[in-house]
Coordinates of C-alpha atoms and ligand atoms in Angstrom, one line a residue:
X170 CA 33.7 15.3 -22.9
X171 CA 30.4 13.4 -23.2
X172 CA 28.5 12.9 -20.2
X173 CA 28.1 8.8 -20.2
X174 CA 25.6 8.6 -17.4
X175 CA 22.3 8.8 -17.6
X176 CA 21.0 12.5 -16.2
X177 CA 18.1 11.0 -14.5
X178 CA 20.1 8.9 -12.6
X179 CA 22.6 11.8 -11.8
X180 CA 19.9 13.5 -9.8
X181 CA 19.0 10.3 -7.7
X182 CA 20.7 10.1 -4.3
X183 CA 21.0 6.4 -3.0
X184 CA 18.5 4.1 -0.9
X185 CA 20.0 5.0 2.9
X186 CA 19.6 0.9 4.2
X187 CA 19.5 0.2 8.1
X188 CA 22.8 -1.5 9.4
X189 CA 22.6 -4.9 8.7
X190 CA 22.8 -6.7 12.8
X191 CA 26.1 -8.2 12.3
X192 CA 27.6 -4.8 11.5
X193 CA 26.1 -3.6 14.6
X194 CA 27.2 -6.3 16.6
X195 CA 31.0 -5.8 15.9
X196 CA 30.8 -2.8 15.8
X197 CA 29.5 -2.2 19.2
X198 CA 30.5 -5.5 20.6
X199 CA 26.7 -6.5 21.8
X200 CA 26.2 -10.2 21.6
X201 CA 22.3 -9.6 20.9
X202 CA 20.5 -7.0 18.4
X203 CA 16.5 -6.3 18.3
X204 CA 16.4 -5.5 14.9
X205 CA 13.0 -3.3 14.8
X206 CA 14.0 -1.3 11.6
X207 CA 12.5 -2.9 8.8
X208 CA 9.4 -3.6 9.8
X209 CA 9.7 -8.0 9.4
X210 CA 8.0 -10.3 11.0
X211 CA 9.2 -11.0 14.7
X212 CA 7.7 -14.8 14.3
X213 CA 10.2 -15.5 11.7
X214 CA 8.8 -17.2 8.1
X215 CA 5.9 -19.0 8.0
X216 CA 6.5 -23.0 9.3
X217 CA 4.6 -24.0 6.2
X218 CA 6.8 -21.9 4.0
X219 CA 9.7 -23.1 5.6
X220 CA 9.0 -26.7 5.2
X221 CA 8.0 -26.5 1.5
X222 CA 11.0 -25.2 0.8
X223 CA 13.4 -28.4 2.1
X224 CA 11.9 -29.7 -0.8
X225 CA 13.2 -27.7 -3.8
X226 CA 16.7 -27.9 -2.4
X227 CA 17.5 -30.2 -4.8
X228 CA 16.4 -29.0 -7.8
X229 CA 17.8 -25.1 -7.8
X230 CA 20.2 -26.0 -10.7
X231 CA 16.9 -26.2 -12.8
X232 CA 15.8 -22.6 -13.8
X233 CA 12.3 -21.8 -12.4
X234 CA 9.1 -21.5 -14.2
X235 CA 9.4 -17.9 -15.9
X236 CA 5.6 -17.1 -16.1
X237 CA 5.4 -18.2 -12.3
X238 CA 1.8 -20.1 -12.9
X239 CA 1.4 -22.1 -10.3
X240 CA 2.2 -19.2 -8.0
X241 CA -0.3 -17.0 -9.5
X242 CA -2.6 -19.8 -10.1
X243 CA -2.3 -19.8 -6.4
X244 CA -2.9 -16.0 -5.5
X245 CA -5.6 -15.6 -7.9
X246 CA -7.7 -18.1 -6.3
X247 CA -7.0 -16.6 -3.0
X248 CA -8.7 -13.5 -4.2
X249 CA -11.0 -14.9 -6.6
X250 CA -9.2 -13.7 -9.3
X251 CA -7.8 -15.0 -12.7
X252 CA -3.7 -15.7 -13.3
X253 CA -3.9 -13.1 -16.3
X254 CA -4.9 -10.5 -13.4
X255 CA -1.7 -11.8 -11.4
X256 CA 1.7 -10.0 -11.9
X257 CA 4.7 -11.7 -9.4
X258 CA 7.8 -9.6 -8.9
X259 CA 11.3 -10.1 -7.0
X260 CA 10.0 -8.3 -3.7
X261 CA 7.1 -5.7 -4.1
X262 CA 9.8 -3.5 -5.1
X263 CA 9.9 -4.9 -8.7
X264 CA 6.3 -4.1 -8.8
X265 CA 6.6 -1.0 -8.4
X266 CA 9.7 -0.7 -11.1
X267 CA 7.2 -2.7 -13.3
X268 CA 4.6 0.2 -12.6
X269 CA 7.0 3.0 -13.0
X270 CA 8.4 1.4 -16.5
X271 CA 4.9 0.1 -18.0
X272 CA 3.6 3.6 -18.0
X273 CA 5.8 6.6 -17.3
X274 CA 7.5 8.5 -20.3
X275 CA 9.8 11.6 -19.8
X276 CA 8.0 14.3 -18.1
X277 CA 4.6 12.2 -17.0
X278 CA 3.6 13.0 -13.7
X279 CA 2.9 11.3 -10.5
X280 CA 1.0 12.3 -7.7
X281 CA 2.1 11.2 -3.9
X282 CA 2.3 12.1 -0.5
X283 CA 5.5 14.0 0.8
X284 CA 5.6 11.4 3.2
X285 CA 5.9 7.7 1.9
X286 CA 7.7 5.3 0.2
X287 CA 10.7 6.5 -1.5
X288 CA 11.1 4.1 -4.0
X289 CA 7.3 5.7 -5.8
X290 CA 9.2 8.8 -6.4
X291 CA 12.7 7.2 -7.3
X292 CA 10.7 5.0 -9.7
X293 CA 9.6 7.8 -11.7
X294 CA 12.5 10.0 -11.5
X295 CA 15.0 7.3 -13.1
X296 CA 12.7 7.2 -15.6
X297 CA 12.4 11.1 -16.4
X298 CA 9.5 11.4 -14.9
X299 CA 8.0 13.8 -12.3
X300 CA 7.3 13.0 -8.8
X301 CA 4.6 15.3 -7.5
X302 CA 4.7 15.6 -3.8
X303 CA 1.3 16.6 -1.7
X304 CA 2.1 17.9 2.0
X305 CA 1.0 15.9 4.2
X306 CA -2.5 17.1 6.1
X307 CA -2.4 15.6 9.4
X308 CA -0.1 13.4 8.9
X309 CA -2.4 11.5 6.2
X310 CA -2.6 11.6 2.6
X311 CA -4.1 15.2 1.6
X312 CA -6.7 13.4 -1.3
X313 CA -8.0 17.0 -2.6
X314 CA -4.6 18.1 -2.5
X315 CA -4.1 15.2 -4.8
X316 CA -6.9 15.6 -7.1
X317 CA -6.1 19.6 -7.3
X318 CA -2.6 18.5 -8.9
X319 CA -3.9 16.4 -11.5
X320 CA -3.4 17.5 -15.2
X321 CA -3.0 16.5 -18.6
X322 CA 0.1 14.8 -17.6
X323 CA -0.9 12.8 -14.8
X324 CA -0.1 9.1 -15.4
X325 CA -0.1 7.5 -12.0
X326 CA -1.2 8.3 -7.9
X327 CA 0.1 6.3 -5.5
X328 CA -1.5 5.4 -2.3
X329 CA 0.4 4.2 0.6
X330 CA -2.0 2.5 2.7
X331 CA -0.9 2.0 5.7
X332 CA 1.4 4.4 4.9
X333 CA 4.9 4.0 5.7
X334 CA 6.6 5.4 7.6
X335 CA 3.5 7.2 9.4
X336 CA 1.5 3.8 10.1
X337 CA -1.9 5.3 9.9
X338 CA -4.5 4.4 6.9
X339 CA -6.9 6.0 4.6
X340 CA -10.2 5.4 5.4
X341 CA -13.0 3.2 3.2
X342 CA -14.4 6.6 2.8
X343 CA -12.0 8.7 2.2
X344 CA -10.3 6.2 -0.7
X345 CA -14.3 6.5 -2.3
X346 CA -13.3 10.4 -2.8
X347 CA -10.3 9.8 -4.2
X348 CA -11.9 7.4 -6.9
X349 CA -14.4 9.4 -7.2
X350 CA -12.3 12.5 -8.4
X351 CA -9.7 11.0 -10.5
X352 CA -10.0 10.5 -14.2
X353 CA -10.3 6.8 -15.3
X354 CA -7.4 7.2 -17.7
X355 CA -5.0 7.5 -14.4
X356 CA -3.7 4.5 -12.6
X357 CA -4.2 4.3 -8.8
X358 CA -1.7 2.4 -7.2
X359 CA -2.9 0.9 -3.7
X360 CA 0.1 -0.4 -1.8
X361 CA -1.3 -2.5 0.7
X362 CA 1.8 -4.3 1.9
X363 CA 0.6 -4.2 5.3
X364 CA -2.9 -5.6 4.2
X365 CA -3.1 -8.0 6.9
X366 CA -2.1 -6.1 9.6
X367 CA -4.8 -3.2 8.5
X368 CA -7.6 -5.1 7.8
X369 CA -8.6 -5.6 11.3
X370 CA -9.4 -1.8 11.2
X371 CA -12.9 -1.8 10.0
X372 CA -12.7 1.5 8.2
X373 CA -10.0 0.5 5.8
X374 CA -11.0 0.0 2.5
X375 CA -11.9 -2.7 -0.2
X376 CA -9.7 -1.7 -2.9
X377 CA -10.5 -5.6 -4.9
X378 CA -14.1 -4.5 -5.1
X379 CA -12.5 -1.0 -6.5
X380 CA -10.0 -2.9 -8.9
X381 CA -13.6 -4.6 -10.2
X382 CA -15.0 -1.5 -11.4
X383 CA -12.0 0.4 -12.1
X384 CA -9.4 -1.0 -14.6
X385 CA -6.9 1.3 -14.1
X386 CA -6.3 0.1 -10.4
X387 CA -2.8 -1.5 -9.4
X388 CA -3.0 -3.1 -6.0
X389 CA 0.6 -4.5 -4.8
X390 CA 0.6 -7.3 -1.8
X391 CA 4.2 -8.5 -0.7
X392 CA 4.9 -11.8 1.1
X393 CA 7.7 -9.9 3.1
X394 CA 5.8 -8.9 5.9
X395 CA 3.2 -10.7 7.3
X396 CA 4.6 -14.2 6.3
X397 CA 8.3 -13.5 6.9
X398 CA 9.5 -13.8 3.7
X399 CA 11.3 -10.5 3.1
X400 CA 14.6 -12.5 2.3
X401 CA 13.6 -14.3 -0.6
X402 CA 11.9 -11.7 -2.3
X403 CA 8.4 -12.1 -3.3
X404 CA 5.8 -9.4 -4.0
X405 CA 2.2 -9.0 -6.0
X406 CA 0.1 -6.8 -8.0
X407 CA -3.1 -7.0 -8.6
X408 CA -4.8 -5.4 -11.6
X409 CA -6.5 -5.6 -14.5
X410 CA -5.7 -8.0 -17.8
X411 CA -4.6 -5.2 -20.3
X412 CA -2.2 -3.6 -17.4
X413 CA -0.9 -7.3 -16.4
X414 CA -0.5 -8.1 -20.7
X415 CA 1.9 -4.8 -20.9
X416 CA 3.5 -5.5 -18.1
X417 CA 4.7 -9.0 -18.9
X418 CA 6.6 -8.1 -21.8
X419 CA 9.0 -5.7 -19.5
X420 CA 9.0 -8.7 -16.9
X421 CA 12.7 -9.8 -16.7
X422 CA 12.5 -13.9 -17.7
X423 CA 13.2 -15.4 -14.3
X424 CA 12.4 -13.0 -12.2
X425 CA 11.2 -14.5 -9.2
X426 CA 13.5 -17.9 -8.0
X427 CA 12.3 -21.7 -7.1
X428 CA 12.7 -21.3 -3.6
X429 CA 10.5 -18.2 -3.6
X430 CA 7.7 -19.3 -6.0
X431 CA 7.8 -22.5 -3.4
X432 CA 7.5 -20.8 -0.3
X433 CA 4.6 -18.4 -1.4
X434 CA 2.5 -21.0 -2.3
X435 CA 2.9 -22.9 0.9
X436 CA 2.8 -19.6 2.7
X437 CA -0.6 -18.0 1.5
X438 CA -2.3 -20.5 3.3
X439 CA -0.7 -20.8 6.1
X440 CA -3.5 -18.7 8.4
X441 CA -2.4 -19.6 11.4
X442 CA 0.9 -18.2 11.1
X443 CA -1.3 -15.5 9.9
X444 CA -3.4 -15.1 12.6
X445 CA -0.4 -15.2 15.4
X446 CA 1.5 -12.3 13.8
X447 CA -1.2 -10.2 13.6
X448 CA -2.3 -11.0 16.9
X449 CA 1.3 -10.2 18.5
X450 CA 1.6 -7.4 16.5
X451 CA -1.3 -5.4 18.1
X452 CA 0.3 -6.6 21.2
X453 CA 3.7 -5.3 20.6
X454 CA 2.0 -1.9 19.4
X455 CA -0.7 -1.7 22.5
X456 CA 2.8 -2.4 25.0
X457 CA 4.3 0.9 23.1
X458 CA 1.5 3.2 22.9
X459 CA 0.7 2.3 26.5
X460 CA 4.0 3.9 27.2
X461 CA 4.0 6.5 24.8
X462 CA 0.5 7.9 26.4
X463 CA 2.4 7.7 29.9
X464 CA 5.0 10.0 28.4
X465 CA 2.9 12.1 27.0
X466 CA 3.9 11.2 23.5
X467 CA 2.9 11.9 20.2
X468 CA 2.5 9.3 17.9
X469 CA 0.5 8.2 14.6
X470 CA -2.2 5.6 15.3
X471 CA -0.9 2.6 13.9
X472 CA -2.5 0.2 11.4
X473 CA 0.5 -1.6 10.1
X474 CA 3.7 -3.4 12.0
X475 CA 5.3 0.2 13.3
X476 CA 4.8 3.3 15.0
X477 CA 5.6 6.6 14.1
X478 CA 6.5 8.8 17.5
X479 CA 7.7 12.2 18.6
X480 CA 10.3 11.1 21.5
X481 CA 10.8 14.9 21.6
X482 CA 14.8 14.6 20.7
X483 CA 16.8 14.1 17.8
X484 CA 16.1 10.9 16.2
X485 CA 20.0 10.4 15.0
X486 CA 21.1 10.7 18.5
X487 CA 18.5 8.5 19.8
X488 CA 19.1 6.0 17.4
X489 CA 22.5 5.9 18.3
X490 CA 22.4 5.7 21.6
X491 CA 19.6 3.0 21.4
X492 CA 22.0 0.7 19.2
X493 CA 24.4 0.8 22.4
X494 CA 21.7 -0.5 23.9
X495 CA 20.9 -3.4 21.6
X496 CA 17.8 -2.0 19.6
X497 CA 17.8 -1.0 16.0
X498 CA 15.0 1.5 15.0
X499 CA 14.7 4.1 12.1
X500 CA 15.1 7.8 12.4
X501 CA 12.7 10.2 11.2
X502 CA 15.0 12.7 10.1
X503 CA 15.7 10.5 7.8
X504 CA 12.0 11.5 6.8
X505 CA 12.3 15.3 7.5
X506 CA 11.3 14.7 10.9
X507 CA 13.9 15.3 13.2
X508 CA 12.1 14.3 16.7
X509 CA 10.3 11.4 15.4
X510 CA 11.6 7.0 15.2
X511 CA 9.9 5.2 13.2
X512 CA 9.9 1.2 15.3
X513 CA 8.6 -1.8 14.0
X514 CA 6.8 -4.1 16.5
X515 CA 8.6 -7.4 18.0
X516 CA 7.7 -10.1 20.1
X517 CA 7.4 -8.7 23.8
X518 CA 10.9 -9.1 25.0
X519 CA 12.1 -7.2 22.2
X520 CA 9.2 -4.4 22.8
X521 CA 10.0 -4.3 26.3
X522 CA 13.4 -4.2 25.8
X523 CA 13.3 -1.4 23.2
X524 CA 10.8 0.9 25.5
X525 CA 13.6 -0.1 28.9
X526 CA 16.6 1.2 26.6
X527 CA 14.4 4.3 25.4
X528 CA 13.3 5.2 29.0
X529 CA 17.2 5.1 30.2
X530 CA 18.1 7.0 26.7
X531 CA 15.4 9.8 27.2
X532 CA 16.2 10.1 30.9
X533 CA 20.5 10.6 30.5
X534 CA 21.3 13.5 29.5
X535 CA 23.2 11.8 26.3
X536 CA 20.3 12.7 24.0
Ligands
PLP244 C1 7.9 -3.3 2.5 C2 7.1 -2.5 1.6 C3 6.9 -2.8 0.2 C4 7.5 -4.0 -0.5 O1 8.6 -4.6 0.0 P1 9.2 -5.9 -0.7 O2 10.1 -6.4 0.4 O3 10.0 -5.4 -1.8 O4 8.1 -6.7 -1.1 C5 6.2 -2.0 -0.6 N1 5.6 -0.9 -0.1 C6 5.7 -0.5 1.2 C7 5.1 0.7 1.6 C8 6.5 -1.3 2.0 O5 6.7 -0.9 3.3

């Protein structure tokens, strides 16, 4: 018999989602969820965003504009870039398919930590590709490690930065090293889709003024985190012309709707909405670590919307019983690491209410 699916995709095993809240809710029979999972904003969608959109109601049975110019019009002059350096994709997870499919052929390699986003390694794989994995070296990206796997076959290296799920950056300096020692026939990928949130840190890194001098630089942005629009699916990269050329033609026609295109615009300017989520977001974090430290805690320093802690107890029991409880997290064995949760920041009654239900969860002797 004739094996009719692909064998790359054979080998893949399938994106593990959180429960969606209304699944919860029945299933647990809570009237209110604190979804701090997937790392969204807490503020909900930027206002400006939100009233843009009201206005291209009307016309969704009109196709939108394939190329997406006035969107990329829009983020290239935010960055003081051109549109032909602008690629827009359905989520920043379509940039990172677009990566994956503009330059990997069977049995390319690419370089990434052993802890990050799945979706770099799934990329590849689908593709017939190789994922190459570098331990992790205090829980941060191992950049010699990276640089000693590099070979004749190296295509791509990803960066996660902030990593997720760990939270923690690579520094300014650090990211020089890296550019320093890789070959300028290999594209570095800087996933910043936490750029907002880590910028505050003044160690973390210019990778625009590293695209300028280095064409072979990919840097993806997404519009579902700091401005709240992780439901309607719009993502960036930024890169050079040549990469953004071959990655049109692979572009599917329409891929990124009205409403989205709409919302973006209105939503990259929209600093004050900016401005407040990062603000309650170091809240939210400082509320956490402050416990965490009383607790004696281990936990990543955070640059992005999350934290990454040892609770000391299995994360899948922990999560469970801190669902009873109303609160929705990730658990890090999902990650390898059995003791750890990965928790997005909230507004301060969901932070609070999270750290209350993790106190009377560590404290029972249910976990
Ligand atoms: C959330 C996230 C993305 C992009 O998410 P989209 O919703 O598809 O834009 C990319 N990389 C990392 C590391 C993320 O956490």
């Amino acid at each position: 018999m004739k094996e009719l699916f692909r064998k790359e995709i054979k080998n893949v095993s399938p994106y593990v989602p959180g429960k969606p809240i209304e699944e919860v809710k029945k299933e647990y029979n809570i009237e209110r969820i604190d979804k701090l999972a997937s790392n969204e904003n807490p503020l909900g969608p930027s206002p400006k965003a939100l009233a843009a959109v009201k206005g291209v109601l009307d016309n969704i049975n009109i196709y939108p504009d394939a190329g997406s110019a006035d969107l990329r019009a829009a983020i290239a002059a935010f960055h003081g870039l051109e549109s032909e350096n602008i690629v827009v994709g359905s989520g920043g997870e379509q940039i990172l398919d677009f990566i994956a499919r503009t330059f990997i052929n069977a049995g390319d390699q690419a370089i990434m930590a052993e802890t990050t986003f799945g979706l770099y390694a799934s990329s590849i794989a689908i593709l017939g590709g190789v994922p190459v994995k570098v331990p992790m070296k205090d829980y941060k990206h191992d950049f010699a490690g990276f640089v000693a796997q590099i070979n004749q076959h190296t295509k791509i290296i990803y960066v996660c930065n902030p990593n997720n799920p760990l939270g923690n950056i690579m520094t300014a300096k650090e990211i020089s090293y890296l550019v320093e020692h890789v070959p300028q026939d290999i594209v570095i990928v800087f996933d910043e889709a936490y750029y907002e949130y880590a910028k505050v840190n003044p160690q973390y890194p210019d990778s625009l003024s590293i695209l300028r001098g280095r064409p072979n630089t990919v840097i993806l942005r997404t519009f579902s985190k700091i401005v709240g629009l992780a439901g309607l699916r719009v993502g960036y990269a930024l890169t050079s012309k040549p990469i953004v050329s071959e990655m049109m033609k692979i572009k599917p026609v329409f891929n990124v709707n009205r409403i989205a295109q709409t919302a973006a615009i209105a939503a990259l300017s929209d600093h004050q909405h900016i401005k407040n989520s990062v603000k309650l977001n170091y809240e939210s974090l400082q509320l956490m670590e402050n416990y965490f430290k009383r607790k004696g805690f281990e936990y990543v320093p955070p640059n992005a919307n999350f934290v990454f802690v040892n609770v000391g107890k299995h994360s899948k029991i922990v999560f469970e019983e801190l669902m009873k409880r109303g609160t929705i997290i990730r658990p890090g064995f999902l990650w390898g690491y059995d003791n750890w949760l990965r928790v997005s920041t909230g507004t301060l009654e969901q932070t609070e209410r999270f750290i209350a239900a993790l106190e009377e969860v560590l404290e029972s002797t249910i976990a």
